[in-house]
PDB file of C-alpha atoms in Angstrom:
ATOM      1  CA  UNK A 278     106.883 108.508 125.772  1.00  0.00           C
ATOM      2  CA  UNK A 279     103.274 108.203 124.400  1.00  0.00           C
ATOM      3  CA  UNK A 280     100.547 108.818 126.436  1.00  0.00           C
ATOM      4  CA  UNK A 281      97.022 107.485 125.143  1.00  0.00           C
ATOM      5  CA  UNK A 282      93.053 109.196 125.696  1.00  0.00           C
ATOM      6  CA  UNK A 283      90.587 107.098 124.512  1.00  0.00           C
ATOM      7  CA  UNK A 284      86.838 108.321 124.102  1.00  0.00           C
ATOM      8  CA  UNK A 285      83.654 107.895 122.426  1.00  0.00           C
ATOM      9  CA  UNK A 286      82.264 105.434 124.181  1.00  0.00           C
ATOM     10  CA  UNK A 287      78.746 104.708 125.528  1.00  0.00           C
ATOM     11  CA  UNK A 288      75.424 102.745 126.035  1.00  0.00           C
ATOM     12  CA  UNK A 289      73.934 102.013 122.583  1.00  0.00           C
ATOM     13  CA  UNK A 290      71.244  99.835 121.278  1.00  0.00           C
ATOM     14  CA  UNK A 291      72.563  96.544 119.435  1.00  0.00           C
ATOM     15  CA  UNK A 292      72.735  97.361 115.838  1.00  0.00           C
ATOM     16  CA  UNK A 293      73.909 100.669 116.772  1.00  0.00           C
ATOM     17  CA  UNK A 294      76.941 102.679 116.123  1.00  0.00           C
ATOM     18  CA  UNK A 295      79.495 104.495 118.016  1.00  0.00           C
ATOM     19  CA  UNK A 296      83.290 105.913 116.995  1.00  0.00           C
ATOM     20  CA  UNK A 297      86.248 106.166 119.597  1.00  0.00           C
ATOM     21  CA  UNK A 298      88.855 108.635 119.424  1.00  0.00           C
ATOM     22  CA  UNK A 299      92.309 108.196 120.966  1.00  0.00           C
ATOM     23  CA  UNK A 300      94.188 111.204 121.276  1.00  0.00           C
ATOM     24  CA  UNK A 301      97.774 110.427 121.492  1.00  0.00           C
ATOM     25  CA  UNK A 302     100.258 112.979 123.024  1.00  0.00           C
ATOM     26  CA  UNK A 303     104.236 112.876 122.151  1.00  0.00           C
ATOM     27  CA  UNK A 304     105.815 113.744 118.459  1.00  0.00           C
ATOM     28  CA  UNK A 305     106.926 110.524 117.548  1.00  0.00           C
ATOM     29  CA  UNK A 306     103.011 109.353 117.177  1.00  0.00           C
ATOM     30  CA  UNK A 307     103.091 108.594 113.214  1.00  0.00           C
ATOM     31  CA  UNK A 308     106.148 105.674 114.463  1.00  0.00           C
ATOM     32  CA  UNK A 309     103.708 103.704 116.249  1.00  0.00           C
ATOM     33  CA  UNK A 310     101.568 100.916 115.064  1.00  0.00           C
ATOM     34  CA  UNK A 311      98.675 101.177 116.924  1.00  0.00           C
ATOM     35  CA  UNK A 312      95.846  99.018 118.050  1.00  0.00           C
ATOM     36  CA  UNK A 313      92.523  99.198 119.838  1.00  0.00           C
ATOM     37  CA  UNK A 314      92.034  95.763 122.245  1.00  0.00           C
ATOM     38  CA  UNK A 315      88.986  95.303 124.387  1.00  0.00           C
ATOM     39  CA  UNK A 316      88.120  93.621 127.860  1.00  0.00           C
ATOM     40  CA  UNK A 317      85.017  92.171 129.196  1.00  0.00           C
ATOM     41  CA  UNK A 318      84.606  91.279 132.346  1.00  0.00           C
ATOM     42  CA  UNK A 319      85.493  88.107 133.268  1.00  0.00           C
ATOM     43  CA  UNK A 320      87.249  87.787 130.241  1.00  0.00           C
ATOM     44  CA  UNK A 321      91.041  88.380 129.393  1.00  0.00           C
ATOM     45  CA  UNK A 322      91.587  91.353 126.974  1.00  0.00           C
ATOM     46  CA  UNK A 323      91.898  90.798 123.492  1.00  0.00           C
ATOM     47  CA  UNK A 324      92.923  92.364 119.828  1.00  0.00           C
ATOM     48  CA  UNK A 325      90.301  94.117 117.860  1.00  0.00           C
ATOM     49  CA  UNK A 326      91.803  95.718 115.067  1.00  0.00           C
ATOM     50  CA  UNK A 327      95.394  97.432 114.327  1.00  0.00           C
ATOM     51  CA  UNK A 328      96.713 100.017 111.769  1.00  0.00           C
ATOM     52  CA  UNK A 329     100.288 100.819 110.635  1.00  0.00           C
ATOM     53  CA  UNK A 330     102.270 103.850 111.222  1.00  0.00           C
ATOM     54  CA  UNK A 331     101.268 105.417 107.783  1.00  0.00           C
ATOM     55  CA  UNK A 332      97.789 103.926 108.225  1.00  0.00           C
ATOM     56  CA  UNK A 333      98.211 101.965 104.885  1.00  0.00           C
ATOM     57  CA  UNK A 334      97.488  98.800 106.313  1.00  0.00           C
ATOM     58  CA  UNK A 335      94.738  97.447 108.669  1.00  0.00           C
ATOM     59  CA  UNK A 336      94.154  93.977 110.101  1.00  0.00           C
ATOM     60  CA  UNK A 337      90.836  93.268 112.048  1.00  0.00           C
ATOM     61  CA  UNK A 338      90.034  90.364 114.866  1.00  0.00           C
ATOM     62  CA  UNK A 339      87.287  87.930 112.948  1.00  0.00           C
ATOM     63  CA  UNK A 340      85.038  88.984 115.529  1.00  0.00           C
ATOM     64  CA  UNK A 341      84.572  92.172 114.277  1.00  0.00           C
ATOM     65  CA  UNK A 342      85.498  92.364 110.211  1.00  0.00           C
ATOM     66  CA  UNK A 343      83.364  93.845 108.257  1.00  0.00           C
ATOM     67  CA  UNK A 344      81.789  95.895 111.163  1.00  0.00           C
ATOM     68  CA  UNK A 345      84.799  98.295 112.921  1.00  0.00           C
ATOM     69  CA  UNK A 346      86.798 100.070 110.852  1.00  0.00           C
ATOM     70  CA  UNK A 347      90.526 101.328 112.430  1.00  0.00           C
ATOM     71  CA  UNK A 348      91.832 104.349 110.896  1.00  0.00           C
ATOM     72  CA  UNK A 349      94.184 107.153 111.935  1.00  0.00           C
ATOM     73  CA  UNK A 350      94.878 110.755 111.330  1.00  0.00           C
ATOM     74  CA  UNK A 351      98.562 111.826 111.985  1.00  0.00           C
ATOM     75  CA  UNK A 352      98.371 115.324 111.351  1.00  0.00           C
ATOM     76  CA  UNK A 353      96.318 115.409 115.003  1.00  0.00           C
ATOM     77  CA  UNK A 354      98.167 112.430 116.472  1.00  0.00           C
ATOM     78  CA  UNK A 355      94.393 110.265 116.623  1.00  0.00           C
ATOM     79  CA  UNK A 356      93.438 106.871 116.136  1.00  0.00           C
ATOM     80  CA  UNK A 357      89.668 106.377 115.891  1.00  0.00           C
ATOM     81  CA  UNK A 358      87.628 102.870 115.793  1.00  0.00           C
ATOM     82  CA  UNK A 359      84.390 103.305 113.734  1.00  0.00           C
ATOM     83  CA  UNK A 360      81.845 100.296 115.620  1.00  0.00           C
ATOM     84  CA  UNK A 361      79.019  99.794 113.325  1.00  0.00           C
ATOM     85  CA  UNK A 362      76.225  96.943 113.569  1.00  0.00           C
ATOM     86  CA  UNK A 363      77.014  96.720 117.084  1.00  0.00           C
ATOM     87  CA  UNK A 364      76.300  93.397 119.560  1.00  0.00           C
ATOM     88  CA  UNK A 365      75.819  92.853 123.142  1.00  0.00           C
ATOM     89  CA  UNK A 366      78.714  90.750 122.710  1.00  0.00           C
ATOM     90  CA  UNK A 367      80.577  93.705 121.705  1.00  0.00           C
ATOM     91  CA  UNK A 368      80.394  95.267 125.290  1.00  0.00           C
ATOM     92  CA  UNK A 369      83.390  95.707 126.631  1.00  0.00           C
ATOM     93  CA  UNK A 370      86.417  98.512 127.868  1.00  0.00           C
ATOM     94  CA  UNK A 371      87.874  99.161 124.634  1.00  0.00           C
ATOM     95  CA  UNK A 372      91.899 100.260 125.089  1.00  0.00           C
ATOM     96  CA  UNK A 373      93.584 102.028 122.589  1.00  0.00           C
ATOM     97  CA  UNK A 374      97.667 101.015 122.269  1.00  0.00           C
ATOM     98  CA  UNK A 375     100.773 101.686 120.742  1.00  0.00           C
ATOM     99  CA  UNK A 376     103.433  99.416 119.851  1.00  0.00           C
ATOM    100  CA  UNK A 377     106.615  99.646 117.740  1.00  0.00           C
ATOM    101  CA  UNK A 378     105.601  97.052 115.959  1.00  0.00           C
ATOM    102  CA  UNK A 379     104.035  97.790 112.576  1.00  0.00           C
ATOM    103  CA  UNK A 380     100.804  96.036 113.110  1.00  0.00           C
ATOM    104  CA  UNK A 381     100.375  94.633 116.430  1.00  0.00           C
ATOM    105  CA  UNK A 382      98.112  91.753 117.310  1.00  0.00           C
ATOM    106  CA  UNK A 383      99.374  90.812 121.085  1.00  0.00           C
ATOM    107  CA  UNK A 384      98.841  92.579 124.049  1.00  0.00           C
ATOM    108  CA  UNK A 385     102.746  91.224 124.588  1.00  0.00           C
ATOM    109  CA  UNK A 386     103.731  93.680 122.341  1.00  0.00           C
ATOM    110  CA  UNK A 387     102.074  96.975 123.130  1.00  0.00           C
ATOM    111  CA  UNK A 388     104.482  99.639 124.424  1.00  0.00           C
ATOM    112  CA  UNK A 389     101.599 102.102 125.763  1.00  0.00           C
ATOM    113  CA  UNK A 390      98.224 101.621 127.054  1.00  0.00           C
ATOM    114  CA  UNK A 391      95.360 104.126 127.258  1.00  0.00           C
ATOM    115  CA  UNK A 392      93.056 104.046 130.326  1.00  0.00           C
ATOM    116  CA  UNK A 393      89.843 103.103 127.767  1.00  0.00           C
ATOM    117  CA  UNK A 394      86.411 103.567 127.766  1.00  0.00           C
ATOM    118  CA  UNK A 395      83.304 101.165 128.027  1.00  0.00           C
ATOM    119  CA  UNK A 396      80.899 100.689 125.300  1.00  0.00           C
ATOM    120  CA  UNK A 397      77.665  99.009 126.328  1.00  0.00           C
ATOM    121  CA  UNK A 398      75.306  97.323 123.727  1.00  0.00           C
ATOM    122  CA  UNK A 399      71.993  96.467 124.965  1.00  0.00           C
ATOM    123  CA  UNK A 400      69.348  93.902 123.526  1.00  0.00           C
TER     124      UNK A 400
END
């Protein structure tokens, strides 16, 4: 069992910046691939950016290359999401998820959810 806290998030100007943490609980943590998805509303959740279990390789939706930055720190079981350059197309709950698979893309294949937190970018 992994359970997932996500936090860091907020209201922030566009062009702003903002980092979420996810705090993962459970020793197997450095298995996981995990994966931060986000949800507006009206809108059906979808991939952001995943790392590996070793944190050695990253893949990133289009959406947001170049501008979030996934990276995780086993030693405290955390997954962070740096959001730089920040849109109000960007608001959304982000999620923060685990999967067994190395780098996971699909909601399909996430074992464990957090509960997430909102980021708001204004105009």
């Amino acid at each position: 069992q992994v359970q997932l806290v996500e936090s860091g998030g907020g209201l922030v100007q566009a062009g702003g910046s903002l980092r979420l943490s996810c705090a993962a609980s459970g020793r197997t943590f450095s298995r996981y691939g995990m994966a931060w998805f986000r949800q507006a509303p009206g809108k059906e959740r979808e991939f952001v950016a995943a790392i590996t279990w070793s944190g050695g390789n990253t893949n990133y939706a289009d959406s947001v290359k170049g501008r979030f930055t996934i990276s995780r720190d086993n030693a405290v079981n955390t997954v962070y999401l740096q959001l730089n350059s920040l849109k109000p197309e960007d608001t959304a709950v982000y999620y923060c998820a685990a999967s067994q698979f190395s780098i996971v893309r699909s909601s399909r294949n996430v074992d464990y959810w957090g509960q997430g937190t909102q980021v708001t970018v204004s105009s």
